[in-house]
GROMACS .gro file of C-alpha atoms in nm:
model
  229
    1MET     CA    1 -14.810  -2.071   6.332
    2THR     CA    2 -14.819  -2.123   5.984
    3ILE     CA    3 -14.704  -2.442   5.872
    4GLY     CA    4 -14.469  -2.418   5.522
    5VAL     CA    5 -14.564  -2.641   5.245
    6ARG     CA    6 -14.315  -2.749   4.973
    7ARG     CA    7 -14.403  -2.591   4.650
    8ARG     CA    8 -14.479  -2.872   4.385
    9MET     CA    9 -14.243  -2.837   4.083
   10GLY     CA   10 -14.375  -2.835   3.733
   11VAL     CA   11 -14.251  -3.111   3.494
   12GLU     CA   12 -13.942  -2.883   3.308
   13GLU     CA   13 -13.860  -2.725   3.647
   14ARG     CA   14 -13.778  -3.066   3.796
   15ARG     CA   15 -13.604  -3.208   3.540
   16GLN     CA   16 -13.382  -2.939   3.517
   17GLN     CA   17 -13.318  -2.970   3.903
   18LEU     CA   18 -13.241  -3.322   3.816
   19ILE     CA   19 -12.999  -3.219   3.557
   20GLY     CA   20 -12.825  -2.982   3.833
   21VAL     CA   21 -12.752  -3.210   4.100
   22ALA     CA   22 -12.671  -3.448   3.875
   23LEU     CA   23 -12.418  -3.217   3.720
   24ASP     CA   24 -12.293  -3.128   4.042
   25LEU     CA   25 -12.237  -3.487   4.184
   26PHE     CA   26 -12.080  -3.565   3.812
   27SER     CA   27 -11.827  -3.285   3.891
   28ARG     CA   28 -11.717  -3.394   4.209
   29ARG     CA   29 -11.687  -3.765   4.108
   30SER     CA   30 -11.682  -4.019   3.798
   31PRO     CA   31 -12.041  -4.026   3.692
   32ASP     CA   32 -11.963  -4.437   3.699
   33GLU     CA   33 -11.942  -4.374   4.069
   34VAL     CA   34 -12.240  -4.190   4.122
   35SER     CA   35 -12.567  -4.381   4.190
   36ILE     CA   36 -12.959  -4.287   4.115
   37ASP     CA   37 -13.010  -4.316   4.482
   38GLU     CA   38 -12.766  -4.029   4.529
   39ILE     CA   39 -12.945  -3.789   4.280
   40ALA     CA   40 -13.244  -3.864   4.430
   41SER     CA   41 -13.128  -3.797   4.788
   42ALA     CA   42 -12.969  -3.502   4.664
   43ALA     CA   43 -13.268  -3.337   4.492
   44GLY     CA   44 -13.503  -3.462   4.783
   45ILE     CA   45 -13.706  -3.724   4.592
   46SER     CA   46 -13.737  -4.064   4.564
   47ARG     CA   47 -13.573  -4.276   4.328
   48PRO     CA   48 -13.896  -4.395   4.126
   49LEU     CA   49 -13.959  -4.030   4.070
   50VAL     CA   50 -13.624  -3.975   3.921
   51TYR     CA   51 -13.705  -4.250   3.682
   52HIS     CA   52 -14.062  -4.057   3.595
   53TYR     CA   53 -13.824  -3.800   3.458
   54PHE     CA   54 -13.546  -3.989   3.326
   55PRO     CA   55 -13.571  -4.363   3.204
   56GLY     CA   56 -13.211  -4.421   3.344
   57LYS     CA   57 -12.863  -4.253   3.459
   58LEU     CA   58 -12.733  -4.256   3.122
   59SER     CA   59 -13.020  -4.024   2.981
   60LEU     CA   60 -12.966  -3.809   3.270
   61TYR     CA   61 -12.594  -3.803   3.222
   62GLU     CA   62 -12.651  -3.697   2.879
   63ALA     CA   63 -12.891  -3.432   2.983
   64ALA     CA   64 -12.600  -3.273   3.222
   65LEU     CA   65 -12.367  -3.286   2.966
   66GLN     CA   66 -12.582  -3.119   2.719
   67ARG     CA   67 -12.572  -2.860   2.998
   68ALA     CA   68 -12.216  -2.895   3.057
   69SER     CA   69 -12.128  -2.865   2.681
   70ASP     CA   70 -12.330  -2.521   2.657
   71ASP     CA   71 -12.148  -2.377   2.937
   72LEU     CA   72 -11.787  -2.485   2.816
   73ALA     CA   73 -11.880  -2.410   2.453
   74ALA     CA   74 -11.954  -2.030   2.549
   75ARG     CA   75 -11.647  -1.988   2.727
   76PHE     CA   76 -11.468  -1.961   2.420
   77VAL     CA   77 -11.687  -1.634   2.298
   78GLU     CA   78 -11.462  -1.331   2.340
   79PRO     CA   79 -11.498  -0.969   2.221
   80ARG     CA   80 -11.313  -0.913   1.897
   81GLN     CA   81 -11.096  -0.644   2.071
   82GLY     CA   82 -10.760  -0.619   2.136
   83PRO     CA   83 -10.469  -0.821   2.077
   84LEU     CA   84 -10.541  -1.188   1.996
   85GLY     CA   85 -10.296  -1.314   2.272
   86ALA     CA   86 -10.486  -1.137   2.554
   87ARG     CA   87 -10.796  -1.279   2.426
   88LEU     CA   88 -10.684  -1.633   2.400
   89LEU     CA   89 -10.559  -1.574   2.723
   90ARG     CA   90 -10.883  -1.464   2.886
   91VAL     CA   91 -11.035  -1.764   2.691
   92MET     CA   92 -10.798  -2.026   2.830
   93GLY     CA   93 -10.867  -1.876   3.192
   94ARG     CA   94 -11.214  -1.984   3.120
   95TYR     CA   95 -11.154  -2.306   3.021
   96PHE     CA   96 -10.973  -2.383   3.286
   97ASP     CA   97 -11.188  -2.248   3.510
   98PHE     CA   98 -11.467  -2.524   3.386
   99VAL     CA   99 -11.196  -2.818   3.423
  100ASP     CA  100 -11.120  -2.716   3.787
  101GLU     CA  101 -11.485  -2.732   3.844
  102HIS     CA  102 -11.602  -2.998   3.656
  103GLY     CA  103 -11.274  -3.202   3.684
  104PRO     CA  104 -11.428  -3.540   3.714
  105GLY     CA  105 -11.699  -3.519   3.499
  106PHE     CA  106 -11.471  -3.374   3.261
  107SER     CA  107 -11.190  -3.658   3.290
  108ALA     CA  108 -11.482  -3.909   3.257
  109LEU     CA  109 -11.616  -3.766   2.899
  110MET     CA  110 -11.264  -3.734   2.754
  111ARG     CA  111 -11.170  -4.082   2.925
  112GLY     CA  112 -11.414  -4.296   2.922
  113GLY     CA  113 -11.784  -4.283   3.121
  114PRO     CA  114 -12.149  -4.427   3.141
  115ALA     CA  115 -12.219  -4.242   2.834
  116VAL     CA  116 -11.845  -4.248   2.650
  117GLY     CA  117 -11.925  -4.354   2.293
  118SER     CA  118 -12.276  -4.305   2.231
  119SER     CA  119 -12.378  -4.108   1.935
  120THR     CA  120 -12.523  -3.844   2.170
  121THR     CA  121 -12.242  -3.778   2.359
  122ASN     CA  122 -11.962  -3.773   2.066
  123ALA     CA  123 -12.235  -3.511   1.907
  124LEU     CA  124 -12.191  -3.304   2.217
  125VAL     CA  125 -11.835  -3.339   2.247
  126ASP     CA  126 -11.797  -3.254   1.883
  127SER     CA  127 -12.018  -2.923   1.913
  128VAL     CA  128 -11.779  -2.802   2.191
  129ARG     CA  129 -11.492  -2.840   1.966
  130GLN     CA  130 -11.684  -2.696   1.640
  131ALA     CA  131 -11.781  -2.412   1.848
  132ALA     CA  132 -11.385  -2.350   1.965
  133TYR     CA  133 -11.274  -2.397   1.632
  134VAL     CA  134 -11.554  -2.134   1.513
  135GLN     CA  135 -11.442  -1.899   1.793
  136ILE     CA  136 -11.085  -1.889   1.709
  137LEU     CA  137 -11.119  -1.848   1.364
  138SER     CA  138 -11.353  -1.519   1.435
  139HIS     CA  139 -11.048  -1.398   1.644
  140LEU     CA  140 -10.825  -1.428   1.348
  141GLY     CA  141 -11.076  -1.270   1.102
  142VAL     CA  142 -11.101  -1.567   0.882
  143THR     CA  143 -11.422  -1.683   0.732
  144ASP     CA  144 -11.236  -1.935   0.476
  145PRO     CA  145 -10.967  -2.092   0.657
  146PRO     CA  146 -10.716  -2.264   0.426
  147ALA     CA  147 -10.601  -2.619   0.503
  148ARG     CA  148 -10.288  -2.535   0.741
  149LEU     CA  149 -10.501  -2.303   0.935
  150GLU     CA  150 -10.778  -2.576   1.004
  151LEU     CA  151 -10.491  -2.784   1.076
  152VAL     CA  152 -10.371  -2.560   1.296
  153VAL     CA  153 -10.665  -2.437   1.523
  154ARG     CA  154 -10.821  -2.839   1.557
  155SER     CA  155 -10.486  -2.939   1.680
  156TRP     CA  156 -10.440  -2.663   1.915
  157ILE     CA  157 -10.790  -2.740   2.055
  158SER     CA  158 -10.674  -3.110   2.079
  159LEU     CA  159 -10.394  -3.025   2.255
  160ALA     CA  160 -10.591  -2.770   2.509
  161GLU     CA  161 -10.822  -3.095   2.583
  162SER     CA  162 -10.548  -3.305   2.639
  163THR     CA  163 -10.306  -3.062   2.866
  164ALA     CA  164 -10.627  -3.050   3.072
  165LEU     CA  165 -10.668  -3.390   3.153
  166ILE     CA  166 -10.280  -3.420   3.247
  167TRP     CA  167 -10.335  -3.120   3.431
  168LEU     CA  168 -10.600  -3.265   3.627
  169ASP     CA  169 -10.391  -3.619   3.689
  170GLY     CA  170 -10.221  -3.429   3.994
  171ARG     CA  171 -10.194  -3.084   3.931
  172ARG     CA  172  -9.831  -3.063   3.925
  173ILE     CA  173  -9.764  -2.734   3.714
  174PRO     CA  174  -9.961  -2.407   3.818
  175ARG     CA  175 -10.264  -2.358   3.613
  176ALA     CA  176 -10.191  -2.006   3.536
  177GLU     CA  177  -9.850  -2.097   3.382
  178LEU     CA  178 -10.058  -2.402   3.192
  179GLU     CA  179 -10.276  -2.107   3.022
  180VAL     CA  180  -9.982  -1.885   2.896
  181GLN     CA  181  -9.852  -2.240   2.793
  182LEU     CA  182 -10.134  -2.301   2.574
  183VAL     CA  183 -10.140  -1.926   2.436
  184HIS     CA  184  -9.748  -1.976   2.316
  185ASP     CA  185  -9.804  -2.312   2.191
  186PHE     CA  186 -10.111  -2.132   1.937
  187ALA     CA  187  -9.886  -1.889   1.853
  188ALA     CA  188  -9.610  -2.165   1.806
  189LEU     CA  189  -9.808  -2.366   1.549
  190MET     CA  190  -9.853  -2.091   1.357
  191ALA     CA  191  -9.508  -2.010   1.338
  192VAL     CA  192  -9.447  -2.356   1.242
  193SER     CA  193  -9.735  -2.370   0.967
  194ALA     CA  194  -9.637  -2.015   0.820
  195ALA     CA  195  -9.238  -2.168   0.779
  196TYR     CA  196  -9.425  -2.397   0.515
  197ASP     CA  197  -9.718  -2.181   0.363
  198GLU     CA  198  -9.717  -1.815   0.271
  199GLU     CA  199 -10.069  -1.768   0.317
  200MET     CA  200  -9.990  -1.863   0.681
  201GLY     CA  201  -9.686  -1.630   0.706
  202ALA     CA  202  -9.921  -1.338   0.605
  203LEU     CA  203 -10.152  -1.419   0.859
  204LEU     CA  204  -9.900  -1.473   1.121
  205ARG     CA  205  -9.737  -1.136   1.049
  206ARG     CA  206 -10.079  -0.955   1.071
  207VAL     CA  207 -10.116  -1.099   1.401
  208ILE     CA  208  -9.801  -1.031   1.518
  209GLU     CA  209  -9.803  -0.656   1.450
  210ALA     CA  210 -10.112  -0.624   1.634
  211GLU     CA  211  -9.890  -0.788   1.963
  212PRO     CA  212  -9.764  -0.566   2.236
  213ALA     CA  213  -9.427  -0.639   2.363
  214ASP     CA  214  -9.574  -0.729   2.688
  215GLY     CA  215  -9.847  -0.944   2.571
  216PRO     CA  216  -9.867  -1.318   2.560
  217PHE     CA  217  -9.689  -1.338   2.239
  218GLY     CA  218  -9.396  -1.085   2.318
  219ASP     CA  219  -9.348  -1.272   2.610
  220LEU     CA  220  -9.309  -1.599   2.376
  221VAL     CA  221  -9.040  -1.430   2.140
  222GLY     CA  222  -8.826  -1.298   2.425
  223ARG     CA  223  -8.833  -1.623   2.603
  224LEU     CA  224  -8.705  -1.749   2.259
  225VAL     CA  225  -8.483  -1.494   2.201
  226GLY     CA  226  -8.332  -1.544   2.554
  227LEU     CA  227  -8.286  -1.941   2.473
  228ALA     CA  228  -8.084  -1.855   2.137
  229GLY     CA  229  -7.900  -1.628   2.350
   0.00000   0.00000   0.00000
């Protein structure tokens, strides 16, 4: 008869385990509601041992947020193949996968949580927004964006954040509809900007020319024509 012996984790392995446990708990409840005792219990270690690796819940929350922000930023990465509308729709699908999986933590981050307002938290949130911004410009094939395009892209990223927060509060609109709507919102923001700027107009025409009639942008055009009729 053999008796199993629990393997002793190395320092970095234990840190990563605690970050994973904390992220899981923060994903199901607001970080304000999760105690160090709960994290220790879920990790199968003592409370003092948690403090051995992290000085407090704030530092553990920030470490979990770093992992989550890396994950969220990576979801905006999409091969530059095919029409823009389809690419953005896939991005929105992955974005809402994250929101769906990490709802309470995502909401706490955006609305208020134990680390909100700290320089570390603000930098992580900004890094996700910047990664999204860079990826969208890449999809558009633009390296030196004019002022109006920067406004459109950054406004759309903010719109996606606020839409996700509203959706989490009751989920009253089907998620798939919101994903399509946000792609339509991007096209609409570009169209409004194009009405005031020829450079934006040229960019919009280039995007539309590559869009199939049955794609998200073509669907928007059809809906608007239907309303006008």
